Amino acid sequence: MATTSSASPPLSALCTPAITIVDQNNASTISTVHQDIIETHIFTRLDGPTLASASCASTHLHALASQENLWTNICHSTWPSTTSSRVRHVISNFHNGPRSFFSDAFPLAIEPVSFGNSSENPTDLPSEIISAVDIYYKKELIFSKVVETETVSAWFKCSPFRVDLLDPKEAVSTRIPNPDKDDTCRYLEEDMELSWIIIDPIGKRAMNLSSQRPVSVHRHWLSGEVQVKFASVVGGGGIGAATELVQCGVVVTCGGSAKGEMHVREVSLQLEDMDGMYLNGKESLVMLTRGMAGKRGRGKKRESERKKEVEEFLERKRERKERKMRREGTLDTLCVAFGVSAFASSLFFLLFR
Protein backbone atom coordinates (compact mmCIF):
# COMPACT_ATOMS: atom_id res chain seq x y z
CA MET A 1 0.00 0.00 0.00
CA ALA A 2 1.36 3.37 -0.94
CA THR A 3 1.67 5.92 1.81
CA THR A 4 0.25 9.40 1.55
CA SER A 5 1.91 12.62 2.49
CA SER A 6 0.33 14.89 5.08
CA ALA A 7 1.91 17.96 3.48
CA SER A 8 -0.60 20.47 2.16
CA PRO A 9 -0.83 21.24 -1.55
CA PRO A 10 1.48 24.06 -2.67
CA LEU A 11 0.04 27.52 -2.50
CA SER A 12 1.03 27.98 -6.13
CA ALA A 13 -1.96 25.79 -7.03
CA LEU A 14 -4.12 28.86 -6.41
CA CYS A 15 -1.99 31.13 -8.60
CA THR A 16 -3.15 32.22 -12.01
CA PRO A 17 -0.75 31.97 -14.94
CA ALA A 18 -1.21 35.65 -15.69
CA ILE A 19 0.41 36.66 -12.40
CA THR A 20 3.17 34.10 -12.12
CA ILE A 21 5.13 35.80 -14.92
CA VAL A 22 6.17 39.33 -13.91
CA ASP A 23 8.12 41.87 -15.86
CA GLN A 24 11.49 42.66 -14.30
CA ASN A 25 10.81 46.42 -14.26
CA ASN A 26 7.53 45.88 -12.40
CA ALA A 27 9.25 43.59 -9.90
CA SER A 28 11.91 46.17 -9.14
CA THR A 29 9.27 48.88 -8.78
CA ILE A 30 7.31 46.82 -6.29
CA SER A 31 10.44 46.10 -4.28
CA THR A 32 10.96 49.84 -3.75
CA VAL A 33 7.61 50.14 -1.93
CA HIS A 34 8.10 49.96 1.82
CA GLN A 35 7.05 46.58 3.15
CA ASP A 36 4.88 48.14 5.87
CA ILE A 37 2.72 49.74 3.16
CA ILE A 38 2.42 46.44 1.31
CA GLU A 39 1.56 44.52 4.47
CA THR A 40 -0.90 46.95 6.05
CA HIS A 41 -2.47 48.78 3.09
CA ILE A 42 -2.33 46.30 0.21
CA PHE A 43 -2.23 42.70 1.39
CA THR A 44 -4.88 43.25 4.06
CA ARG A 45 -7.35 44.23 1.30
CA LEU A 46 -6.84 41.05 -0.72
CA ASP A 47 -8.81 37.82 -0.54
CA GLY A 48 -7.10 34.44 -0.34
CA PRO A 49 -6.75 33.58 -4.06
CA THR A 50 -5.50 37.08 -4.89
CA LEU A 51 -2.97 37.00 -2.06
CA ALA A 52 -1.79 33.58 -3.23
CA SER A 53 -1.35 34.91 -6.77
CA ALA A 54 0.53 37.97 -5.52
CA SER A 55 2.92 35.75 -3.55
CA CYS A 56 3.92 34.06 -6.82
CA ALA A 57 5.00 37.33 -8.44
CA SER A 58 8.41 37.62 -6.75
CA THR A 59 10.44 36.24 -3.87
CA HIS A 60 10.02 39.55 -2.05
CA LEU A 61 6.22 39.41 -2.22
CA HIS A 62 6.25 35.70 -1.41
CA ALA A 63 8.10 36.40 1.84
CA LEU A 64 5.69 39.20 2.79
CA ALA A 65 2.60 37.15 1.84
CA SER A 66 3.67 34.18 3.95
CA GLN A 67 3.03 35.89 7.27
CA GLU A 68 0.68 33.90 9.47
CA ASN A 69 -1.46 36.82 10.63
CA LEU A 70 -2.47 37.60 7.03
CA TRP A 71 -3.74 34.08 6.42
CA THR A 72 -5.35 33.89 9.86
CA ASN A 73 -7.41 37.00 9.08
CA ILE A 74 -8.33 35.64 5.63
CA CYS A 75 -9.49 32.32 7.10
CA HIS A 76 -11.57 34.11 9.73
CA SER A 77 -13.18 36.46 7.21
CA THR A 78 -13.84 33.68 4.68
CA TRP A 79 -15.12 31.16 7.24
CA PRO A 80 -16.29 32.75 10.54
CA SER A 81 -16.57 29.27 12.06
CA THR A 82 -12.75 29.09 12.10
CA THR A 83 -12.70 31.68 14.89
CA SER A 84 -13.75 29.03 17.41
CA SER A 85 -11.01 28.16 19.89
CA ARG A 86 -10.90 24.47 18.92
CA VAL A 87 -10.60 25.14 15.19
CA ARG A 88 -7.99 27.85 15.73
CA HIS A 89 -5.89 25.44 17.76
CA VAL A 90 -6.19 22.73 15.09
CA ILE A 91 -5.28 25.15 12.29
CA SER A 92 -2.21 26.32 14.19
CA ASN A 93 -0.89 22.74 14.05
CA PHE A 94 -1.12 22.50 10.25
CA HIS A 95 2.20 22.35 8.38
CA ASN A 96 2.14 26.05 7.47
CA GLY A 97 -0.65 27.04 9.82
CA PRO A 98 -3.59 28.97 8.33
CA ARG A 99 -1.91 29.17 4.91
CA SER A 100 -1.94 25.36 4.62
CA PHE A 101 -5.51 25.26 5.90
CA PHE A 102 -6.64 27.73 3.22
CA SER A 103 -4.83 25.73 0.54
CA ASP A 104 -6.77 22.65 1.65
CA ALA A 105 -10.20 24.16 2.25
CA PHE A 106 -10.64 26.73 -0.51
CA PRO A 107 -9.94 24.89 -3.80
CA LEU A 108 -11.74 21.86 -5.12
CA ALA A 109 -10.57 18.35 -4.29
CA ILE A 110 -10.36 17.14 -7.89
CA GLU A 111 -8.81 13.71 -7.49
CA PRO A 112 -8.73 11.24 -4.58
CA VAL A 113 -5.38 9.93 -3.49
CA SER A 114 -4.32 6.54 -4.79
CA PHE A 115 -3.82 3.77 -2.25
CA GLY A 116 -2.49 1.22 -4.73
CA ASN A 117 -5.33 -1.25 -5.31
CA SER A 118 -8.55 0.75 -5.52
CA SER A 119 -10.29 -1.85 -3.36
CA GLU A 120 -7.90 -1.17 -0.50
CA ASN A 121 -8.80 1.29 2.20
CA PRO A 122 -6.53 3.73 4.01
CA THR A 123 -5.55 2.46 7.44
CA ASP A 124 -4.83 5.81 9.08
CA LEU A 125 -8.43 6.85 9.58
CA PRO A 126 -9.00 9.87 11.84
CA SER A 127 -10.30 9.21 15.33
CA GLU A 128 -12.32 12.42 15.13
CA ILE A 129 -13.55 14.81 12.46
CA ILE A 130 -14.56 18.44 12.88
CA SER A 131 -17.24 20.15 10.81
CA ALA A 132 -16.90 23.93 10.42
CA VAL A 133 -20.04 25.26 8.74
CA ASP A 134 -21.05 28.76 7.60
CA ILE A 135 -24.25 29.76 5.77
CA TYR A 136 -24.77 33.13 4.08
CA TYR A 137 -27.80 34.80 2.57
CA LYS A 138 -27.12 37.80 0.36
CA LYS A 139 -23.54 37.86 1.69
CA GLU A 140 -24.81 38.14 5.28
CA LEU A 141 -23.90 35.41 7.76
CA ILE A 142 -27.06 33.70 9.05
CA PHE A 143 -25.61 30.53 10.58
CA SER A 144 -22.19 29.41 11.82
CA LYS A 145 -21.37 26.34 13.88
CA VAL A 146 -18.59 23.87 14.69
CA VAL A 147 -19.41 20.23 15.48
CA GLU A 148 -16.97 17.54 16.60
CA THR A 149 -17.74 13.91 15.69
CA GLU A 150 -15.98 10.90 17.19
CA THR A 151 -15.29 8.12 14.71
CA VAL A 152 -13.91 5.19 16.74
CA SER A 153 -17.00 3.66 18.34
CA ALA A 154 -18.69 0.60 16.86
CA TRP A 155 -21.95 2.55 16.77
CA PHE A 156 -20.44 5.19 14.48
CA LYS A 157 -18.79 2.67 12.15
CA CYS A 158 -21.92 0.56 11.63
CA SER A 159 -24.65 3.21 11.66
CA PRO A 160 -25.60 5.34 8.63
CA PHE A 161 -23.28 8.34 8.54
CA ARG A 162 -25.09 11.59 9.27
CA VAL A 163 -23.93 14.83 10.86
CA ASP A 164 -26.72 17.06 12.19
CA LEU A 165 -25.91 20.58 13.30
CA LEU A 166 -29.32 21.27 14.87
CA ASP A 167 -31.43 19.32 17.32
CA PRO A 168 -34.88 18.20 16.10
CA LYS A 169 -36.70 20.99 17.95
CA GLU A 170 -34.03 23.64 17.41
CA ALA A 171 -34.47 26.46 14.90
CA VAL A 172 -32.37 29.45 13.91
CA SER A 173 -34.16 32.67 12.97
CA THR A 174 -33.05 34.51 9.84
CA ARG A 175 -33.96 37.61 7.86
CA ILE A 176 -34.95 35.57 4.81
CA PRO A 177 -38.51 36.55 3.75
CA ASN A 178 -41.10 33.81 3.35
CA PRO A 179 -43.63 34.99 0.75
CA ASP A 180 -46.50 32.69 -0.12
CA LYS A 181 -45.17 31.97 -3.60
CA ASP A 182 -42.35 30.18 -5.34
CA ASP A 183 -40.14 33.26 -5.34
CA THR A 184 -38.61 31.99 -2.10
CA CYS A 185 -37.01 29.05 -3.92
CA ARG A 186 -35.59 31.36 -6.55
CA TYR A 187 -34.24 33.77 -3.91
CA LEU A 188 -32.56 30.96 -2.00
CA GLU A 189 -31.04 29.45 -5.14
CA GLU A 190 -29.57 32.80 -6.14
CA ASP A 191 -28.56 34.25 -2.77
CA MET A 192 -27.77 31.41 -0.34
CA GLU A 193 -24.19 30.17 0.04
CA LEU A 194 -22.80 27.43 2.26
CA SER A 195 -19.36 26.22 3.29
CA TRP A 196 -18.92 22.86 5.04
CA ILE A 197 -15.29 22.13 5.89
CA ILE A 198 -14.37 18.69 7.18
CA ILE A 199 -11.17 18.78 9.27
CA ASP A 200 -8.95 15.90 10.34
CA PRO A 201 -7.22 17.30 13.45
CA ILE A 202 -4.75 14.40 13.68
CA GLY A 203 -3.80 14.14 10.01
CA LYS A 204 -3.82 17.95 9.70
CA ARG A 205 -5.90 17.98 6.51
CA ALA A 206 -9.16 19.62 5.52
CA MET A 207 -11.63 19.63 2.64
CA ASN A 208 -14.63 21.75 1.70
CA LEU A 209 -17.58 19.52 0.79
CA SER A 210 -19.97 22.21 -0.36
CA SER A 211 -20.88 23.35 -3.85
CA GLN A 212 -21.04 26.86 -2.31
CA ARG A 213 -24.21 27.58 -4.28
CA PRO A 214 -27.28 25.29 -4.16
CA VAL A 215 -27.54 22.48 -6.68
CA SER A 216 -31.31 22.21 -6.10
CA VAL A 217 -34.09 24.01 -4.21
CA HIS A 218 -37.65 22.77 -3.79
CA ARG A 219 -40.61 23.34 -1.50
CA HIS A 220 -42.36 20.41 0.18
CA TRP A 221 -45.90 20.19 -1.13
CA LEU A 222 -47.44 19.40 2.27
CA SER A 223 -45.38 21.13 4.98
CA GLY A 224 -44.35 24.12 2.88
CA GLU A 225 -40.76 23.79 4.09
CA VAL A 226 -38.02 24.59 1.60
CA GLN A 227 -35.10 22.18 1.19
CA VAL A 228 -31.90 23.66 -0.18
CA LYS A 229 -29.31 21.09 -1.27
CA PHE A 230 -25.59 21.61 -1.64
CA ALA A 231 -23.37 18.80 -2.86
CA SER A 232 -19.96 17.68 -4.02
CA VAL A 233 -18.68 14.41 -5.44
CA VAL A 234 -15.68 12.45 -4.18
CA GLY A 235 -14.24 9.26 -5.67
CA GLY A 236 -11.96 6.46 -4.66
CA GLY A 237 -13.97 3.25 -4.76
CA GLY A 238 -13.17 0.46 -7.20
CA ILE A 239 -14.04 0.93 -10.86
CA GLY A 240 -17.60 -0.24 -11.40
CA ALA A 241 -18.34 -0.32 -7.68
CA ALA A 242 -21.20 1.65 -6.19
CA THR A 243 -18.65 3.80 -4.33
CA GLU A 244 -16.64 4.66 -7.45
CA LEU A 245 -18.30 8.06 -7.04
CA VAL A 246 -19.97 9.24 -3.84
CA GLN A 247 -22.11 12.33 -3.39
CA CYS A 248 -21.61 14.39 -0.23
CA GLY A 249 -25.01 15.99 0.19
CA VAL A 250 -25.74 18.87 2.56
CA VAL A 251 -29.42 19.65 3.14
CA VAL A 252 -30.59 22.94 4.65
CA THR A 253 -34.29 22.92 5.55
CA CYS A 254 -36.01 26.27 6.05
CA GLY A 255 -39.51 26.75 7.39
CA GLY A 256 -41.75 29.75 7.87
CA SER A 257 -42.48 31.50 11.17
CA ALA A 258 -45.36 33.52 12.56
CA LYS A 259 -43.45 36.74 11.84
CA GLY A 260 -43.14 35.90 8.16
CA GLU A 261 -39.44 35.05 8.21
CA MET A 262 -37.69 31.80 7.40
CA HIS A 263 -36.16 29.68 10.17
CA VAL A 264 -33.34 27.23 9.55
CA ARG A 265 -34.56 23.93 11.03
CA GLU A 266 -32.12 21.39 9.65
CA VAL A 267 -28.51 21.38 8.47
CA SER A 268 -27.25 17.86 7.81
CA LEU A 269 -24.60 15.95 5.88
CA GLN A 270 -24.83 12.45 4.39
CA LEU A 271 -22.84 10.45 1.81
CA GLU A 272 -24.71 8.58 -0.93
CA ASP A 273 -23.31 6.02 -3.40
CA MET A 274 -24.38 5.42 -7.01
CA ASP A 275 -26.94 2.82 -5.92
CA GLY A 276 -28.75 5.46 -3.88
CA MET A 277 -27.63 3.90 -0.59
CA TYR A 278 -26.34 6.04 2.27
CA LEU A 279 -22.88 5.03 3.50
CA ASN A 280 -22.24 3.97 7.08
CA GLY A 281 -19.71 5.68 9.31
CA LYS A 282 -16.68 3.60 8.37
CA GLU A 283 -17.37 3.77 4.63
CA SER A 284 -17.91 7.51 4.81
CA LEU A 285 -14.71 8.01 6.77
CA VAL A 286 -12.73 6.11 4.12
CA MET A 287 -14.15 8.29 1.34
CA LEU A 288 -13.56 11.53 3.25
CA THR A 289 -9.98 10.50 4.04
CA ARG A 290 -9.34 9.81 0.36
CA GLY A 291 -10.79 13.19 -0.54
CA MET A 292 -8.75 15.11 2.04
CA ALA A 293 -5.53 13.44 0.86
CA GLY A 294 -6.29 13.98 -2.84
CA LYS A 295 -5.04 16.62 -5.24
CA ARG A 296 -6.50 20.10 -5.27
CA GLY A 297 -7.66 22.12 -8.24
CA ARG A 298 -7.53 25.83 -8.81
CA GLY A 299 -9.83 28.14 -6.90
CA LYS A 300 -11.55 29.43 -10.03
CA LYS A 301 -14.94 28.22 -11.33
CA ARG A 302 -15.65 26.38 -8.07
CA GLU A 303 -19.44 26.57 -8.33
CA SER A 304 -19.73 25.55 -11.99
CA GLU A 305 -17.31 22.65 -11.51
CA ARG A 306 -19.17 21.34 -8.49
CA LYS A 307 -22.52 21.55 -10.26
CA LYS A 308 -21.07 19.73 -13.26
CA GLU A 309 -19.72 16.99 -10.97
CA VAL A 310 -23.14 16.53 -9.34
CA GLU A 311 -24.87 16.35 -12.72
CA GLU A 312 -22.38 13.72 -13.87
CA PHE A 313 -22.96 11.74 -10.66
CA LEU A 314 -26.75 11.80 -11.17
CA GLU A 315 -26.34 10.70 -14.79
CA ARG A 316 -24.04 7.83 -13.78
CA LYS A 317 -26.51 6.88 -11.05
CA ARG A 318 -29.39 6.82 -13.56
CA GLU A 319 -27.41 4.70 -16.04
CA ARG A 320 -26.43 2.29 -13.28
CA LYS A 321 -30.08 1.93 -12.21
CA GLU A 322 -31.17 1.26 -15.79
CA ARG A 323 -28.49 -1.44 -16.24
CA LYS A 324 -29.59 -3.06 -13.00
CA MET A 325 -33.23 -3.05 -14.10
CA ARG A 326 -32.28 -4.60 -17.45
CA ARG A 327 -30.31 -7.36 -15.70
CA GLU A 328 -33.20 -8.04 -13.34
CA GLY A 329 -35.61 -8.10 -16.29
CA THR A 330 -33.41 -10.62 -18.10
CA LEU A 331 -33.22 -12.81 -14.99
CA ASP A 332 -37.00 -12.63 -14.56
CA THR A 333 -37.48 -13.71 -18.19
CA LEU A 334 -35.08 -16.63 -17.75
CA CYS A 335 -36.82 -17.73 -14.55
CA VAL A 336 -40.23 -17.63 -16.26
CA ALA A 337 -38.88 -19.54 -19.25
CA PHE A 338 -37.32 -22.14 -16.96
CA GLY A 339 -40.59 -22.50 -15.03
CA VAL A 340 -42.63 -22.91 -18.23
CA SER A 341 -40.15 -25.48 -19.55
CA ALA A 342 -40.26 -27.44 -16.29
CA PHE A 343 -44.08 -27.39 -16.28
CA ALA A 344 -44.26 -28.48 -19.94
CA SER A 345 -41.80 -31.31 -19.31
CA SER A 346 -43.79 -32.51 -16.31
CA LEU A 347 -47.04 -32.34 -18.25
CA PHE A 348 -45.50 -34.21 -21.20
CA PHE A 349 -44.19 -36.90 -18.85
CA LEU A 350 -47.60 -37.38 -17.21
CA LEU A 351 -49.48 -37.58 -20.52
CA PHE A 352 -47.17 -39.95 -22.43
CA ARG A 353 -45.70 -42.21 -19.80
XYZ file of C-alpha atoms in Angstrom:
353
model
C 0.000 0.000 0.000
C 1.364 3.367 -0.942
C 1.669 5.919 1.809
C 0.250 9.404 1.554
C 1.906 12.621 2.492
C 0.328 14.894 5.076
C 1.914 17.964 3.481
C -0.598 20.472 2.162
C -0.829 21.240 -1.553
C 1.480 24.056 -2.674
C 0.038 27.521 -2.502
C 1.027 27.977 -6.132
C -1.964 25.787 -7.027
C -4.119 28.856 -6.413
C -1.992 31.126 -8.597
C -3.154 32.219 -12.014
C -0.749 31.970 -14.938
C -1.212 35.650 -15.694
C 0.406 36.658 -12.405
C 3.166 34.103 -12.125
C 5.128 35.804 -14.923
C 6.166 39.328 -13.909
C 8.122 41.868 -15.857
C 11.491 42.658 -14.297
C 10.806 46.416 -14.259
C 7.534 45.876 -12.402
C 9.249 43.592 -9.904
C 11.914 46.173 -9.141
C 9.273 48.879 -8.785
C 7.305 46.816 -6.290
C 10.443 46.103 -4.276
C 10.964 49.840 -3.745
C 7.614 50.138 -1.931
C 8.099 49.965 1.824
C 7.052 46.583 3.152
C 4.875 48.142 5.870
C 2.721 49.742 3.163
C 2.422 46.443 1.310
C 1.559 44.522 4.467
C -0.898 46.955 6.051
C -2.470 48.780 3.090
C -2.329 46.302 0.210
C -2.233 42.700 1.389
C -4.885 43.252 4.056
C -7.346 44.233 1.303
C -6.843 41.047 -0.715
C -8.807 37.818 -0.543
C -7.101 34.443 -0.336
C -6.747 33.578 -4.059
C -5.504 37.080 -4.890
C -2.965 37.000 -2.063
C -1.790 33.582 -3.231
C -1.349 34.914 -6.766
C 0.531 37.969 -5.516
C 2.916 35.748 -3.547
C 3.919 34.057 -6.816
C 4.995 37.329 -8.437
C 8.407 37.618 -6.750
C 10.436 36.235 -3.871
C 10.024 39.553 -2.052
C 6.218 39.412 -2.216
C 6.251 35.701 -1.406
C 8.097 36.397 1.843
C 5.686 39.195 2.789
C 2.598 37.153 1.838
C 3.669 34.179 3.949
C 3.032 35.893 7.270
C 0.682 33.899 9.465
C -1.457 36.818 10.625
C -2.472 37.604 7.027
C -3.742 34.081 6.423
C -5.350 33.888 9.855
C -7.412 36.995 9.077
C -8.328 35.644 5.632
C -9.494 32.320 7.099
C -11.570 34.106 9.732
C -13.181 36.462 7.212
C -13.842 33.679 4.684
C -15.123 31.161 7.239
C -16.285 32.751 10.540
C -16.573 29.268 12.062
C -12.751 29.092 12.102
C -12.699 31.682 14.886
C -13.750 29.029 17.412
C -11.008 28.164 19.895
C -10.898 24.468 18.916
C -10.597 25.136 15.193
C -7.988 27.851 15.729
C -5.887 25.439 17.755
C -6.190 22.728 15.089
C -5.282 25.153 12.292
C -2.205 26.318 14.185
C -0.893 22.738 14.047
C -1.122 22.502 10.246
C 2.198 22.348 8.376
C 2.143 26.054 7.466
C -0.655 27.036 9.816
C -3.594 28.969 8.332
C -1.909 29.169 4.911
C -1.945 25.362 4.620
C -5.511 25.255 5.898
C -6.638 27.729 3.224
C -4.834 25.728 0.536
C -6.773 22.645 1.653
C -10.204 24.157 2.254
C -10.643 26.726 -0.510
C -9.936 24.889 -3.796
C -11.735 21.859 -5.118
C -10.566 18.348 -4.295
C -10.359 17.143 -7.895
C -8.809 13.715 -7.487
C -8.734 11.238 -4.585
C -5.380 9.932 -3.487
C -4.316 6.539 -4.787
C -3.815 3.765 -2.255
C -2.493 1.223 -4.728
C -5.329 -1.245 -5.312
C -8.552 0.746 -5.517
C -10.292 -1.850 -3.362
C -7.903 -1.169 -0.499
C -8.804 1.288 2.201
C -6.526 3.727 4.015
C -5.555 2.458 7.444
C -4.827 5.810 9.078
C -8.434 6.851 9.577
C -9.003 9.867 11.836
C -10.305 9.212 15.327
C -12.317 12.420 15.125
C -13.551 14.811 12.462
C -14.558 18.437 12.882
C -17.241 20.147 10.813
C -16.902 23.930 10.424
C -20.041 25.260 8.737
C -21.053 28.756 7.595
C -24.250 29.765 5.771
C -24.766 33.130 4.083
C -27.803 34.804 2.574
C -27.119 37.804 0.357
C -23.540 37.861 1.690
C -24.809 38.140 5.283
C -23.904 35.410 7.761
C -27.059 33.702 9.053
C -25.607 30.529 10.576
C -22.191 29.406 11.820
C -21.365 26.343 13.877
C -18.590 23.866 14.688
C -19.407 20.227 15.479
C -16.966 17.537 16.602
C -17.739 13.909 15.692
C -15.980 10.895 17.193
C -15.292 8.122 14.707
C -13.912 5.195 16.738
C -17.002 3.661 18.342
C -18.693 0.601 16.864
C -21.950 2.551 16.769
C -20.435 5.191 14.482
C -18.791 2.665 12.149
C -21.917 0.558 11.629
C -24.648 3.214 11.657
C -25.596 5.338 8.632
C -23.278 8.343 8.538
C -25.094 11.594 9.273
C -23.927 14.832 10.856
C -26.718 17.061 12.189
C -25.910 20.578 13.297
C -29.315 21.273 14.865
C -31.428 19.320 17.322
C -34.881 18.199 16.096
C -36.699 20.988 17.950
C -34.029 23.639 17.412
C -34.467 26.456 14.895
C -32.369 29.455 13.911
C -34.159 32.667 12.971
C -33.048 34.514 9.843
C -33.957 37.608 7.856
C -34.953 35.567 4.815
C -38.509 36.548 3.751
C -41.099 33.813 3.351
C -43.629 34.993 0.747
C -46.499 32.691 -0.123
C -45.175 31.974 -3.601
C -42.346 30.179 -5.338
C -40.140 33.264 -5.337
C -38.607 31.990 -2.096
C -37.012 29.054 -3.922
C -35.593 31.364 -6.547
C -34.240 33.770 -3.914
C -32.559 30.960 -2.004
C -31.040 29.451 -5.137
C -29.571 32.797 -6.138
C -28.561 34.249 -2.772
C -27.774 31.411 -0.337
C -24.189 30.174 0.043
C -22.799 27.432 2.258
C -19.364 26.217 3.286
C -18.925 22.856 5.044
C -15.289 22.134 5.889
C -14.368 18.687 7.182
C -11.173 18.783 9.267
C -8.946 15.902 10.341
C -7.220 17.299 13.452
C -4.752 14.397 13.680
C -3.801 14.136 10.011
C -3.819 17.950 9.704
C -5.897 17.977 6.515
C -9.163 19.621 5.518
C -11.631 19.627 2.636
C -14.633 21.753 1.700
C -17.575 19.515 0.792
C -19.967 22.206 -0.362
C -20.875 23.353 -3.853
C -21.042 26.855 -2.311
C -24.209 27.585 -4.283
C -27.280 25.289 -4.158
C -27.537 22.482 -6.682
C -31.307 22.207 -6.105
C -34.090 24.005 -4.208
C -37.647 22.767 -3.792
C -40.611 23.342 -1.505
C -42.357 20.406 0.175
C -45.903 20.193 -1.133
C -47.438 19.399 2.274
C -45.375 21.131 4.983
C -44.353 24.119 2.879
C -40.758 23.786 4.093
C -38.024 24.590 1.598
C -35.104 22.179 1.188
C -31.899 23.660 -0.176
C -29.313 21.092 -1.269
C -25.589 21.615 -1.644
C -23.371 18.802 -2.861
C -19.964 17.675 -4.016
C -18.676 14.407 -5.435
C -15.680 12.445 -4.178
C -14.244 9.263 -5.667
C -11.963 6.456 -4.660
C -13.972 3.254 -4.760
C -13.173 0.462 -7.197
C -14.043 0.933 -10.858
C -17.598 -0.239 -11.402
C -18.336 -0.319 -7.683
C -21.202 1.650 -6.187
C -18.647 3.801 -4.334
C -16.638 4.665 -7.450
C -18.297 8.059 -7.042
C -19.969 9.241 -3.839
C -22.110 12.329 -3.387
C -21.615 14.387 -0.232
C -25.005 15.992 0.189
C -25.744 18.865 2.563
C -29.425 19.648 3.142
C -30.585 22.942 4.648
C -34.287 22.919 5.548
C -36.007 26.272 6.052
C -39.509 26.749 7.392
C -41.754 29.754 7.873
C -42.477 31.496 11.166
C -45.363 33.520 12.563
C -43.447 36.736 11.838
C -43.143 35.898 8.156
C -39.443 35.052 8.210
C -37.686 31.799 7.403
C -36.156 29.684 10.172
C -33.337 27.232 9.550
C -34.559 23.935 11.035
C -32.122 21.391 9.653
C -28.512 21.382 8.465
C -27.247 17.856 7.810
C -24.595 15.950 5.884
C -24.826 12.448 4.390
C -22.843 10.450 1.811
C -24.705 8.578 -0.931
C -23.306 6.021 -3.398
C -24.378 5.421 -7.011
C -26.938 2.816 -5.922
C -28.750 5.460 -3.883
C -27.631 3.902 -0.590
C -26.338 6.038 2.267
C -22.881 5.025 3.500
C -22.237 3.974 7.079
C -19.712 5.683 9.310
C -16.682 3.599 8.367
C -17.368 3.765 4.628
C -17.914 7.511 4.814
C -14.713 8.008 6.772
C -12.735 6.113 4.122
C -14.154 8.289 1.335
C -13.560 11.527 3.249
C -9.983 10.496 4.044
C -9.344 9.806 0.362
C -10.787 13.192 -0.540
C -8.747 15.109 2.043
C -5.533 13.437 0.862
C -6.292 13.984 -2.837
C -5.038 16.620 -5.235
C -6.504 20.098 -5.274
C -7.660 22.124 -8.243
C -7.527 25.835 -8.812
C -9.834 28.137 -6.901
C -11.554 29.433 -10.032
C -14.939 28.218 -11.326
C -15.650 26.376 -8.068
C -19.437 26.573 -8.326
C -19.735 25.550 -11.988
C -17.308 22.646 -11.515
C -19.170 21.337 -8.488
C -22.523 21.551 -10.256
C -21.066 19.734 -13.256
C -19.720 16.990 -10.972
C -23.139 16.530 -9.344
C -24.874 16.351 -12.725
C -22.377 13.718 -13.873
C -22.957 11.742 -10.664
C -26.747 11.799 -11.170
C -26.337 10.705 -14.788
C -24.038 7.827 -13.781
C -26.508 6.879 -11.052
C -29.395 6.824 -13.558
C -27.415 4.702 -16.036
C -26.433 2.289 -13.284
C -30.076 1.926 -12.214
C -31.169 1.262 -15.793
C -28.488 -1.437 -16.237
C -29.586 -3.057 -13.003
C -33.226 -3.051 -14.103
C -32.284 -4.605 -17.450
C -30.314 -7.361 -15.696
C -33.196 -8.037 -13.337
C -35.609 -8.104 -16.289
C -33.415 -10.623 -18.100
C -33.218 -12.808 -14.987
C -36.995 -12.635 -14.562
C -37.480 -13.709 -18.193
C -35.079 -16.628 -17.752
C -36.817 -17.734 -14.551
C -40.226 -17.630 -16.256
C -38.883 -19.539 -19.251
C -37.323 -22.140 -16.964
C -40.587 -22.502 -15.030
C -42.627 -22.907 -18.226
C -40.149 -25.477 -19.553
C -40.261 -27.442 -16.295
C -44.081 -27.389 -16.281
C -44.258 -28.477 -19.939
C -41.799 -31.312 -19.306
C -43.789 -32.513 -16.306
C -47.039 -32.345 -18.253
C -45.499 -34.209 -21.195
C -44.193 -36.903 -18.848
C -47.600 -37.383 -17.214
C -49.479 -37.584 -20.524
C -47.173 -39.948 -22.426
C -45.696 -42.206 -19.796
